[in-house]
PDB file of C-alpha atoms and ligand atoms in Angstrom:
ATOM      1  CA  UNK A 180      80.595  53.957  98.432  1.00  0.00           C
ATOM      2  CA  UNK A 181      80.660  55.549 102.033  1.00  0.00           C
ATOM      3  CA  UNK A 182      83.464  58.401 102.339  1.00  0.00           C
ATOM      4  CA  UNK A 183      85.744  57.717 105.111  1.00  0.00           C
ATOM      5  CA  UNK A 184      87.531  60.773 106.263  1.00  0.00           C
ATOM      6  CA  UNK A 185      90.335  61.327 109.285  1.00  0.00           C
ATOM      7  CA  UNK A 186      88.856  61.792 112.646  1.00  0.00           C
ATOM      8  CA  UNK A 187      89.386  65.453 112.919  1.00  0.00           C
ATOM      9  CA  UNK A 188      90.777  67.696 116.022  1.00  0.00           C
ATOM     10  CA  UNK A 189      89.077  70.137 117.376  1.00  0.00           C
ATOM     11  CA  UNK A 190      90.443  72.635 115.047  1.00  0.00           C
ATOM     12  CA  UNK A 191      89.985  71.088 112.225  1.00  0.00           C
ATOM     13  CA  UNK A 192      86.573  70.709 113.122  1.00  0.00           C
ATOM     14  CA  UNK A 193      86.506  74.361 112.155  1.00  0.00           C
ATOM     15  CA  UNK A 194      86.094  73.708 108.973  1.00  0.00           C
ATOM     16  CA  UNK A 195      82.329  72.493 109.625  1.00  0.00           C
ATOM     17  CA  UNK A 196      81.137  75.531 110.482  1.00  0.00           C
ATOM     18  CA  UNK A 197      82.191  77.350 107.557  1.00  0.00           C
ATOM     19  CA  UNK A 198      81.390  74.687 104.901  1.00  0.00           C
ATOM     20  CA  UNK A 199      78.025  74.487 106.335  1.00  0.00           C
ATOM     21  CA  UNK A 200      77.601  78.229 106.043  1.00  0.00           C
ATOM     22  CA  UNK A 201      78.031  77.883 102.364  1.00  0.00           C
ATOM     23  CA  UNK A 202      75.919  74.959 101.521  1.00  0.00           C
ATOM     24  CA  UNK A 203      73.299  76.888 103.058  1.00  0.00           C
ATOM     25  CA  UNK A 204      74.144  80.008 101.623  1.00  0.00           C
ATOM     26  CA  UNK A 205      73.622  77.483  98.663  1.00  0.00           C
ATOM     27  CA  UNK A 206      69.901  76.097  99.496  1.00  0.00           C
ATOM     28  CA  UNK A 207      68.710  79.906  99.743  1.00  0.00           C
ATOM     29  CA  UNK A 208      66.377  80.605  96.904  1.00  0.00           C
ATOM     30  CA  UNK A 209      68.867  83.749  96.331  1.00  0.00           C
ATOM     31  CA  UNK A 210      72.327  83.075  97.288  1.00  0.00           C
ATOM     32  CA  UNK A 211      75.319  85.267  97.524  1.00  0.00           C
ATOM     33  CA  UNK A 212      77.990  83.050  96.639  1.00  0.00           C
ATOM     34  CA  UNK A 213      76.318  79.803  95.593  1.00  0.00           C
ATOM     35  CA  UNK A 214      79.321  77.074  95.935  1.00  0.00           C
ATOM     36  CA  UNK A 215      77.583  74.140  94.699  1.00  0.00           C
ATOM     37  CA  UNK A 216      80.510  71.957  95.961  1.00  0.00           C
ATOM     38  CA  UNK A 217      79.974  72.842  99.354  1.00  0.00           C
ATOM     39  CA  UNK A 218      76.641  71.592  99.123  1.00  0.00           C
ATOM     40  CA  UNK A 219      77.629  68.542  97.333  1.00  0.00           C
ATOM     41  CA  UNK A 220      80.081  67.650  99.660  1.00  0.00           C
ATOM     42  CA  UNK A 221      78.057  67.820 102.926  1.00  0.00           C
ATOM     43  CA  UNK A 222      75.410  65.976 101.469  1.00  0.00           C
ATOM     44  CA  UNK A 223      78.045  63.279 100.124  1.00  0.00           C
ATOM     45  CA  UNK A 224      79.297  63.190 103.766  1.00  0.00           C
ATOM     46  CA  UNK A 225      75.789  62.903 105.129  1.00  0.00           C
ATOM     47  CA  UNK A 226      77.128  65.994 107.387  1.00  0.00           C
ATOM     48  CA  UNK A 227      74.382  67.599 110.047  1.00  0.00           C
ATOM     49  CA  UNK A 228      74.556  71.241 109.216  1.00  0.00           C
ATOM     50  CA  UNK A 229      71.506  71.729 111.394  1.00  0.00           C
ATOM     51  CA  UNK A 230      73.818  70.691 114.621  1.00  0.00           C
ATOM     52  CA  UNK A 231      74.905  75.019 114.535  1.00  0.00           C
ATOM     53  CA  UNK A 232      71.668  75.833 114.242  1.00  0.00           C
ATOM     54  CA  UNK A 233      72.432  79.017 112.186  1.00  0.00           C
ATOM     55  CA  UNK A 234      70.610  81.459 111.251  1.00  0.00           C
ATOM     56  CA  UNK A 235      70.321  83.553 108.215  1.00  0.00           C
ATOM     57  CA  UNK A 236      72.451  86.379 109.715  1.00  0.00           C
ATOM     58  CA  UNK A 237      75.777  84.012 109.912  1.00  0.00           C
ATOM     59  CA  UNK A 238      74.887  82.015 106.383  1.00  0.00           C
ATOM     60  CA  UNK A 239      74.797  84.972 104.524  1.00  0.00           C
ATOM     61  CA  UNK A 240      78.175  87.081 106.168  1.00  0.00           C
ATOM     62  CA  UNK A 241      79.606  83.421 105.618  1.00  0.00           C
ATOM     63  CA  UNK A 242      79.195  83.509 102.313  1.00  0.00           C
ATOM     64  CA  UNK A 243      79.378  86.758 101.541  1.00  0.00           C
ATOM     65  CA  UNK A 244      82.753  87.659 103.479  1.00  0.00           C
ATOM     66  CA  UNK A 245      83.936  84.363 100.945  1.00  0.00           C
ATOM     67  CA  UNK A 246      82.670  86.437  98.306  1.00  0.00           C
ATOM     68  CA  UNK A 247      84.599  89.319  98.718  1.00  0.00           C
ATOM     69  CA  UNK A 248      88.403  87.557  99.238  1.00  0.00           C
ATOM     70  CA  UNK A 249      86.941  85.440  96.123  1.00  0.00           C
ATOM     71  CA  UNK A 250      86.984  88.894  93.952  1.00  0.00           C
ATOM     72  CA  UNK A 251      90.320  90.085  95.350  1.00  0.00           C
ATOM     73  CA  UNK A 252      91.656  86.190  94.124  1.00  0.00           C
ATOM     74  CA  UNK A 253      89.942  86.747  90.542  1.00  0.00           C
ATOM     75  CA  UNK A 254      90.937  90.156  90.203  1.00  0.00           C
ATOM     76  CA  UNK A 255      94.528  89.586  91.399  1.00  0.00           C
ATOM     77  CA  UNK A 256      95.042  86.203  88.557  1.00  0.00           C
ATOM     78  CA  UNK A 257      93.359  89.182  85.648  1.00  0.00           C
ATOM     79  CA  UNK A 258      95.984  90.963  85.968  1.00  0.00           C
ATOM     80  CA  UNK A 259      98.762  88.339  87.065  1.00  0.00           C
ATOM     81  CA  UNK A 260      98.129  85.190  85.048  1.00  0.00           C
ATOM     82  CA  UNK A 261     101.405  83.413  86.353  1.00  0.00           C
ATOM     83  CA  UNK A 262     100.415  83.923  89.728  1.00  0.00           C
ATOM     84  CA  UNK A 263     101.063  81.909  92.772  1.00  0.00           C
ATOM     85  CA  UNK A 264      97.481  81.232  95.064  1.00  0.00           C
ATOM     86  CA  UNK A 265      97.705  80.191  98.137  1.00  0.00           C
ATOM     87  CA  UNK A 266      94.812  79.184 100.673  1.00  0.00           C
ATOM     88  CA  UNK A 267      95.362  79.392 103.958  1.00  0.00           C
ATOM     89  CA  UNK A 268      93.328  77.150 106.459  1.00  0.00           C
ATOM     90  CA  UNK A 269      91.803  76.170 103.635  1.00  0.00           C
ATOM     91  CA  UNK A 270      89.601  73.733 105.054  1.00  0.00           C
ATOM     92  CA  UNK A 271      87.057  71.690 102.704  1.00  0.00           C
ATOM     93  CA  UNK A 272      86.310  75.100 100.556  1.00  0.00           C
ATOM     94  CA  UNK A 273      86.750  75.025  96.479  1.00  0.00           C
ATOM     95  CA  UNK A 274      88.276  78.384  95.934  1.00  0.00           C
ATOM     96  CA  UNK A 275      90.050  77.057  93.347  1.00  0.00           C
ATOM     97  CA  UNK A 276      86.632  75.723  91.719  1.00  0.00           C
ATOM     98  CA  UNK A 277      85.081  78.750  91.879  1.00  0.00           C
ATOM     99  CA  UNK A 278      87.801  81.151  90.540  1.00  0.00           C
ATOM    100  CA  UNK A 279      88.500  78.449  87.589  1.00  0.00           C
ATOM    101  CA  UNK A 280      91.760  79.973  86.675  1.00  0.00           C
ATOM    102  CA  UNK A 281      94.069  79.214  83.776  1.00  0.00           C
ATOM    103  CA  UNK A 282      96.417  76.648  83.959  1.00  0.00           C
ATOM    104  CA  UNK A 283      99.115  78.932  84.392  1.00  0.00           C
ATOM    105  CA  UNK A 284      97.969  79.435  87.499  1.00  0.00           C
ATOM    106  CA  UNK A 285      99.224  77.434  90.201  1.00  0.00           C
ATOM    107  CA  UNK A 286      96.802  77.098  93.551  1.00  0.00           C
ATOM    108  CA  UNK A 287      98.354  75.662  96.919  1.00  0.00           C
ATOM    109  CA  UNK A 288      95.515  75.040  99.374  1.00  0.00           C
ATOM    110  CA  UNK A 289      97.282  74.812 103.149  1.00  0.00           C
ATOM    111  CA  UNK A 290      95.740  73.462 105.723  1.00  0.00           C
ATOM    112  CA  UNK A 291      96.887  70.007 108.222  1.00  0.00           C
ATOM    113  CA  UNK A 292      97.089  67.053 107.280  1.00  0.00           C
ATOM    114  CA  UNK A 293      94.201  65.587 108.441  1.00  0.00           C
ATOM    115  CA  UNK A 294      92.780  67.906 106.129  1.00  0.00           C
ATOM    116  CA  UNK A 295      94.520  67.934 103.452  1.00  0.00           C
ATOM    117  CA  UNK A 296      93.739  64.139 103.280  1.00  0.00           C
ATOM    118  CA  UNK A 297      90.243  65.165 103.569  1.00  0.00           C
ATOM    119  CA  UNK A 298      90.241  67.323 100.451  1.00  0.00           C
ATOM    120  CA  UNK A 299      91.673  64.943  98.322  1.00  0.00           C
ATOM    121  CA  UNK A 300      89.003  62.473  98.954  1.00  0.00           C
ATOM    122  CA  UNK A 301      85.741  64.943  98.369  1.00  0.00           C
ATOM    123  CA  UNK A 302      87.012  67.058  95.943  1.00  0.00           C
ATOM    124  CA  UNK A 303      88.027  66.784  92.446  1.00  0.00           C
ATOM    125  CA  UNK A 304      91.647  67.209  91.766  1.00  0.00           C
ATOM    126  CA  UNK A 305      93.294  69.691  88.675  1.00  0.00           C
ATOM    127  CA  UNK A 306      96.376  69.781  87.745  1.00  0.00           C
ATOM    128  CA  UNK A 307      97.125  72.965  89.027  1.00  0.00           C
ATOM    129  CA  UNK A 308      95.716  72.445  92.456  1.00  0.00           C
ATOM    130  CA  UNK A 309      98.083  71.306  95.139  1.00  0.00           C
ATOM    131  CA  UNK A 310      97.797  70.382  98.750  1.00  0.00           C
ATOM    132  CA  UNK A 311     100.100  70.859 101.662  1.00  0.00           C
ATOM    133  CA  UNK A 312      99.367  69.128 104.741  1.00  0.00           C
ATOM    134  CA  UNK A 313     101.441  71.237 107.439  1.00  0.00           C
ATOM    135  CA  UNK A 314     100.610  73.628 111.030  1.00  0.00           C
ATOM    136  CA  UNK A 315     100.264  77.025 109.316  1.00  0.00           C
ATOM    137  CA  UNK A 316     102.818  78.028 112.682  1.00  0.00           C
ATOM    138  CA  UNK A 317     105.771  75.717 111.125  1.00  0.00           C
ATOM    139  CA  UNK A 318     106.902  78.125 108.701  1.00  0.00           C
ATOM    140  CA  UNK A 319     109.120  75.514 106.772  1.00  0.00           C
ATOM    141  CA  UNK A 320     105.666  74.988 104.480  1.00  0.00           C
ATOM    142  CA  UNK A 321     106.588  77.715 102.384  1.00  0.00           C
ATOM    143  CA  UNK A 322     109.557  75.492 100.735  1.00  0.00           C
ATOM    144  CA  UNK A 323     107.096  74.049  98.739  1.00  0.00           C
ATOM    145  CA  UNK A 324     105.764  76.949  97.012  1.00  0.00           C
ATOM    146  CA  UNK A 325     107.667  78.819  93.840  1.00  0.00           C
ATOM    147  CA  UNK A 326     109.124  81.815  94.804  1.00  0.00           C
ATOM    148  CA  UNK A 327     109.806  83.557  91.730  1.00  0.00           C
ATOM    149  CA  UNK A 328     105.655  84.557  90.874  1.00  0.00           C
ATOM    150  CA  UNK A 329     103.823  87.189  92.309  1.00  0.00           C
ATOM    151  CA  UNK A 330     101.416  85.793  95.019  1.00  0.00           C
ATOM    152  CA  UNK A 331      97.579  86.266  95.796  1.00  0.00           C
ATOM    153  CA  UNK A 332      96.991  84.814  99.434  1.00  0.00           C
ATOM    154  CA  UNK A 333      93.642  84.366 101.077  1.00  0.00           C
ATOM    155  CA  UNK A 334      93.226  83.283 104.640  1.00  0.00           C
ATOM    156  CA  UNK A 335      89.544  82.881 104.799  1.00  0.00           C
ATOM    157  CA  UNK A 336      88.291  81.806 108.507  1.00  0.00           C
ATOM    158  CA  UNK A 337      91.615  81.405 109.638  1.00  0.00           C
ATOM    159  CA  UNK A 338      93.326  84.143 111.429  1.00  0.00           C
ATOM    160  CA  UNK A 339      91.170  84.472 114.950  1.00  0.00           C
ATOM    161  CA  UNK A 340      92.994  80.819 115.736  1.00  0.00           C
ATOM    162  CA  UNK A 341      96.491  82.303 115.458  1.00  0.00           C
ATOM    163  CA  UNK A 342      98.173  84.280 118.344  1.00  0.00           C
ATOM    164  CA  UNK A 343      98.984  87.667 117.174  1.00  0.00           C
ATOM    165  CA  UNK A 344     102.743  86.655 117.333  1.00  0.00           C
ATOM    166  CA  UNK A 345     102.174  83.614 115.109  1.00  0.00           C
ATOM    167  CA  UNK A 346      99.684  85.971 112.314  1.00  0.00           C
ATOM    168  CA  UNK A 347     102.781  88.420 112.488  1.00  0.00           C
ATOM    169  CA  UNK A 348     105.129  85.296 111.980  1.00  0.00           C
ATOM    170  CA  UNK A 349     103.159  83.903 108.929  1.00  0.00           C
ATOM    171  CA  UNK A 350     102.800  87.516 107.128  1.00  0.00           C
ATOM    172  CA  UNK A 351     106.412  88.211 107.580  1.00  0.00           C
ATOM    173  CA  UNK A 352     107.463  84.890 106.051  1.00  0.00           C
ATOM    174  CA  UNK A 353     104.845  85.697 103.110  1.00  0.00           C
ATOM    175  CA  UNK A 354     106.364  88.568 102.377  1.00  0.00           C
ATOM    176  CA  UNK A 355     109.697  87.700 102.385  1.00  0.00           C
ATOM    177  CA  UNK A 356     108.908  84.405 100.238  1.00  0.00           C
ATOM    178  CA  UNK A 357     107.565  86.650  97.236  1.00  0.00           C
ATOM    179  CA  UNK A 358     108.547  89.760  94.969  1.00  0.00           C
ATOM    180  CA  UNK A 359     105.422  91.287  95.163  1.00  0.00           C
ATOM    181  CA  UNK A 360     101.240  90.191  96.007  1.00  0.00           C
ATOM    182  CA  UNK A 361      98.324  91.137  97.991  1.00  0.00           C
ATOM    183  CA  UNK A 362      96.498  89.167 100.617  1.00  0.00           C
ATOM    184  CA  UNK A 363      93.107  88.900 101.844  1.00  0.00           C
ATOM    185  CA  UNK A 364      92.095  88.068 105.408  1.00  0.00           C
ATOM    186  CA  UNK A 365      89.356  88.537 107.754  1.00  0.00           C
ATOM    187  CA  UNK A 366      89.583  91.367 110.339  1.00  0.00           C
ATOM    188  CA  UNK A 367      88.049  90.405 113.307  1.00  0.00           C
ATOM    189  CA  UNK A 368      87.778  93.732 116.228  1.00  0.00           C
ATOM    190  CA  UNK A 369      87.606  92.996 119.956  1.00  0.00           C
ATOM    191  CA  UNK A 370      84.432  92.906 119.851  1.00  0.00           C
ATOM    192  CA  UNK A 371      84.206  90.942 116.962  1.00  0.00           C
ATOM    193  CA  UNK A 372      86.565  88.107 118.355  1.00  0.00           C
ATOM    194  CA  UNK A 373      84.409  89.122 122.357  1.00  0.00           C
ATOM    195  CA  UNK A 374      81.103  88.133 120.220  1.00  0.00           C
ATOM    196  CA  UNK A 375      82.117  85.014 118.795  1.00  0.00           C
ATOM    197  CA  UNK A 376      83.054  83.522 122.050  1.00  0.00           C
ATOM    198  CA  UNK A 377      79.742  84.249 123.182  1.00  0.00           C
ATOM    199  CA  UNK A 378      77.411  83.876 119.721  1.00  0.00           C
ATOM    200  CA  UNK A 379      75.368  80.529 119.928  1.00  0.00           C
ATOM    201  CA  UNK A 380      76.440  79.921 116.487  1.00  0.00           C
ATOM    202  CA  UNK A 381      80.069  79.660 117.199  1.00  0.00           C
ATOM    203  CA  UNK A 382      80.026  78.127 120.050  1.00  0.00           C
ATOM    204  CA  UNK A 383      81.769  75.206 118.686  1.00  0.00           C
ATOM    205  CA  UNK A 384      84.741  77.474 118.111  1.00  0.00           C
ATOM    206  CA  UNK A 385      84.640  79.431 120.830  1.00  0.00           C
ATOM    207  CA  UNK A 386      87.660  77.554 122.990  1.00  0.00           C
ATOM    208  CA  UNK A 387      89.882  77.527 120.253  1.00  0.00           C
ATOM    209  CA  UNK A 388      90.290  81.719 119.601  1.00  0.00           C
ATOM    210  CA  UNK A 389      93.571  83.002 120.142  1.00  0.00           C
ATOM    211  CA  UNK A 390      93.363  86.157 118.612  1.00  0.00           C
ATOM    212  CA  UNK A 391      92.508  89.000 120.618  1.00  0.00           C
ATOM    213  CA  UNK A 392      91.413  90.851 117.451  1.00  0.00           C
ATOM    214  CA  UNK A 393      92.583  94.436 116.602  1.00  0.00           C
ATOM    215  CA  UNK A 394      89.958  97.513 115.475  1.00  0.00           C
ATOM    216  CA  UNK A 395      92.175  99.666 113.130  1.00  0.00           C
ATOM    217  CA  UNK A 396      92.447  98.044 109.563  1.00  0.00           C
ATOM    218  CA  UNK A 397      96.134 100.163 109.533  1.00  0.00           C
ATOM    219  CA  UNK A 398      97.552  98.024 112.256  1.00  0.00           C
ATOM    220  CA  UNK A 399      99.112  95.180 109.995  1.00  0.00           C
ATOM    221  CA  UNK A 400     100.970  97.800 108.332  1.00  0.00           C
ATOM    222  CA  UNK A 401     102.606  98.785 111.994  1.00  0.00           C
ATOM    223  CA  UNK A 402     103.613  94.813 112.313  1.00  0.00           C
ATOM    224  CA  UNK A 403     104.663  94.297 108.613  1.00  0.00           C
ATOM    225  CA  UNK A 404     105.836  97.376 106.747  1.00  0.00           C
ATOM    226  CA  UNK A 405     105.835  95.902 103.303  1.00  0.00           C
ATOM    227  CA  UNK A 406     102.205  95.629 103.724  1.00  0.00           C
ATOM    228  CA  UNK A 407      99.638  98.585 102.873  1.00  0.00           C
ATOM    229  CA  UNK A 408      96.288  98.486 103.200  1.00  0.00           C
ATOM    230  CA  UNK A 409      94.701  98.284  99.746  1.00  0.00           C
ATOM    231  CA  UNK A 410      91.045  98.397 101.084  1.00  0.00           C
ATOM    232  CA  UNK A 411      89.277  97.906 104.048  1.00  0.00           C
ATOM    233  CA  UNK A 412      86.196  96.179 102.847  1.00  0.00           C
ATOM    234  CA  UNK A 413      83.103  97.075 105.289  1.00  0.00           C
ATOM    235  CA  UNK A 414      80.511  94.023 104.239  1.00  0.00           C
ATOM    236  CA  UNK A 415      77.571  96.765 105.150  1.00  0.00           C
ATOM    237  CA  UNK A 416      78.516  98.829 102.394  1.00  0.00           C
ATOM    238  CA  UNK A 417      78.751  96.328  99.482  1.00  0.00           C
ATOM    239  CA  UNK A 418      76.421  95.877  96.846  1.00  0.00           C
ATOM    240  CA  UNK A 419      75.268  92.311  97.907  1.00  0.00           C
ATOM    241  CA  UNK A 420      73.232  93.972 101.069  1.00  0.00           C
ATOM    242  CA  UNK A 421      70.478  94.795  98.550  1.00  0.00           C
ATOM    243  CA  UNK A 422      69.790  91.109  97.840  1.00  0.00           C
ATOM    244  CA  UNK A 423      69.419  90.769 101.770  1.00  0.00           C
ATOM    245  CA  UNK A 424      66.203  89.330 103.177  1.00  0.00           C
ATOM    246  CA  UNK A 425      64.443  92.236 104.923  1.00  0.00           C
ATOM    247  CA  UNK A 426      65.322  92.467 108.211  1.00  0.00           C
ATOM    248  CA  UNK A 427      68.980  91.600 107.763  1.00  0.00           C
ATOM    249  CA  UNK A 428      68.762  94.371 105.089  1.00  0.00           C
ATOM    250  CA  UNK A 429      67.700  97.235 107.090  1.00  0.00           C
ATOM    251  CA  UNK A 430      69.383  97.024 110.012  1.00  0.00           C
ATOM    252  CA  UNK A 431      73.243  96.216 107.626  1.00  0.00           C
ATOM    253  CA  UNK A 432      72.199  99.463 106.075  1.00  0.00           C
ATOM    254  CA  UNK A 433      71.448 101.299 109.148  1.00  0.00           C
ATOM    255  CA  UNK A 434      74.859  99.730 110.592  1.00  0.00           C
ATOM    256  CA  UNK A 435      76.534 100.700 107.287  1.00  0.00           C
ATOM    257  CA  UNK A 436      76.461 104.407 107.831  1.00  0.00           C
ATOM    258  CA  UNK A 437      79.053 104.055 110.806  1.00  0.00           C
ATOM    259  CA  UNK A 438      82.101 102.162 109.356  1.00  0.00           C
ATOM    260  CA  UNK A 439      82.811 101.779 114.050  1.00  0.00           C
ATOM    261  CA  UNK A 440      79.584 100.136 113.853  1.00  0.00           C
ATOM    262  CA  UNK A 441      80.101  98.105 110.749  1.00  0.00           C
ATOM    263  CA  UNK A 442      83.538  96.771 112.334  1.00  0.00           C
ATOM    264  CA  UNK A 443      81.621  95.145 115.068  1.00  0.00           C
ATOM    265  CA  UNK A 444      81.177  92.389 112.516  1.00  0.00           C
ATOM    266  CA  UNK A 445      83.531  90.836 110.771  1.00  0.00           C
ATOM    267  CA  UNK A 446      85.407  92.867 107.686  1.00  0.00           C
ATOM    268  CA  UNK A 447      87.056  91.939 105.083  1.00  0.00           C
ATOM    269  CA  UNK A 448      91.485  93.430 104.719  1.00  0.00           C
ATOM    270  CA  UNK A 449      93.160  93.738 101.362  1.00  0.00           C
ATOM    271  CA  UNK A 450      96.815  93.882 101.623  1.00  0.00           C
ATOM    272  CA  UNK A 451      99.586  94.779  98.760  1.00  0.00           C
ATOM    273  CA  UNK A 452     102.924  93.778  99.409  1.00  0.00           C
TER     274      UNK A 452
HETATM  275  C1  SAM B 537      86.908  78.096 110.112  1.00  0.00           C
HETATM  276  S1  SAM B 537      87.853  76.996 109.149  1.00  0.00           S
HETATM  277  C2  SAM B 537      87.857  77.860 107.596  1.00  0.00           C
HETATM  278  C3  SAM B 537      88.040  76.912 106.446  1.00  0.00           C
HETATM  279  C4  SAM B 537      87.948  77.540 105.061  1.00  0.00           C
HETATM  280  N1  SAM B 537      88.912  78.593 104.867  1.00  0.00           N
HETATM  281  C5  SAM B 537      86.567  78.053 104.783  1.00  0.00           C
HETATM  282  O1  SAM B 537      86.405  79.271 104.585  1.00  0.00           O
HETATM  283  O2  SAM B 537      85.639  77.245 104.733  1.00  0.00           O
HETATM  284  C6  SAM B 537      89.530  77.246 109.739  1.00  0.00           C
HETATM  285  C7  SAM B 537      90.542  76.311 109.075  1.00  0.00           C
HETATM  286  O3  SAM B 537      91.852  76.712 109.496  1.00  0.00           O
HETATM  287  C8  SAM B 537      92.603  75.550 109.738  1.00  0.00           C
HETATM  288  N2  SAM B 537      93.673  75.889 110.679  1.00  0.00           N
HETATM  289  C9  SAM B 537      93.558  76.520 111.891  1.00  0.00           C
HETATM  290  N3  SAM B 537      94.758  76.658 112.471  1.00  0.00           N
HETATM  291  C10 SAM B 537      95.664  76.125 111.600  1.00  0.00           C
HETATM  292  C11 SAM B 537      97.060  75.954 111.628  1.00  0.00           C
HETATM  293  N4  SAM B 537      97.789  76.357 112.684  1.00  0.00           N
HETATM  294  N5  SAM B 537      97.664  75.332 110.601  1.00  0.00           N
HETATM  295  C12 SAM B 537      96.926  74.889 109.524  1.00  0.00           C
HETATM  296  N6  SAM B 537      95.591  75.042 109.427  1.00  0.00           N
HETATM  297  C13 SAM B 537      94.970  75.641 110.452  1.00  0.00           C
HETATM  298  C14 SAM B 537      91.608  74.556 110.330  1.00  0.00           C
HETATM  299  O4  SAM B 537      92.071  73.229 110.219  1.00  0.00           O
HETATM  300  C15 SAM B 537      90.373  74.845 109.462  1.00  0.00           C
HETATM  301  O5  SAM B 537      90.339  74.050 108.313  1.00  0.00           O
END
């Protein structure tokens, strides 16, 4: 039976890009994350991916940038197996299926409604998944959530459409909210966030930045002084590269060997609180 979903917003549109990044991080004969569902669930929806016309380039920092804030998740619910996870801007991605974390684990994927919505008809449910249909920027969400557990939080994709006062907003309230966690985010530089505006291949985003981006990985710690900057986590300098196709390969190791030059893409911050 045909899957009808909510007619999205712009921003939720988002969510395309991304997804499509890792079903075709998926089709590659030798991919770097591999998320089945996201290849499942573009093919269920009969979804274009061809419409970005990405290259390999984007696919594989897609997926591999995933990657990363994936291992931070996994590592995080080793050590703390009555954590809180939270998701946010989740999207249509199946964190939760790929960590596969005990039950005593409880997962809250955030994104709007529209979205949430969305998820729950394309993706299977478990029982410790949960949904919250809110704007990220109405801070009231966070009700919802246990506050007792220590909290792993991954904002995958999501930041460079926050102003820098609502990111600061959000991390603050995170903080507060638990006794202790880490979170994962991208960090986009000015030229990152600059690039993306211009990059054929996010075009379709390019209207709806509001970040402005910021270069030194230390600078959340200046907004947010509960936070401390666990690792900065250059994607030029991890082990994946190797399995890079040729060209990508040489020139991420020749940009790996300046960590200015390896900012100009996007990185990936860990955060302890
Ligand atoms: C680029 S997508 C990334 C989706 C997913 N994290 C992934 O990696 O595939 C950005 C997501 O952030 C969500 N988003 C952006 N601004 C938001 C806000 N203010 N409140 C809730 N969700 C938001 C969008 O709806 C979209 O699903």
């Amino acid at each position: 039976m045909a899957i009808t979903l909510p007619e999205f917003t712009p921003m939720e549109d988002s969510l395309w890009l991304t997804l499509c990044g890792k079903a075709l991080d998926y089709r590659r004969s030798d991919p770097i994350l591999g998320d089945r569902m996201a290849d499942e669930i573009v093919r269920r929806l009969g979804y274009d991916c061809g419409r970005f016309k990405l290259s390999e380039s984007p696919i594989i920092n897609i997926a591999h940038r995933t990657k990363k804030m994936d291992e931070v998740a996994a590592d995080f619910i080793a050590r703390h197996p009555n954590a809180v996870g939270i998701d946010l801007g989740a999207g249509l991605d199946s964190r939760l299926l790929r960590l596969n974390p005990p039950s005593t684990v409880d997962w809250y994927d955030v994104d709007f409604p529209n979205v949430i919505t969305a998820r729950r008809k394309v993706m299977p449910e478990r029982a410790n998944g949960h949904g919250i249909g809110t704007d990220l920027v109405d801070l009231n969400w966070l009700e919802a959530v246990p506050s007792g557990r220590p909290a792993v939080i991954i904002a995958d994709g999501l930041l460079a459409f926050l102003t820098q006062e609502d990111m600061i907003a959000l991390l603050q309230r995170l903080t507060d909210r638990f006794p202790s966690g880490e979170i994962a985010f991208n960090g986009y530089s000015r030229f990152a966030i600059w690039a993306a505006r211009k990059y054929r291949g996010t075009q379709s985003v390019a209207d709806l930045l509001k970040s402005p981006g910021f270069d030194d990985p230390r600078e959340p710690e200046r907004w947010n002084p509960r936070l401390k900057l666990v690792r900065e986590i250059l994607l030029t300098r991890e082990p994946e590269v190797a399995r890079f196709p040729t060209a990508l390969r040489l020139f991420t190791r020749l940009s790996a060997r300046s960590a200015a030059w390896s900012r100009k893409g996007t990185t990936v911050l860990h955060y302890r609180f």
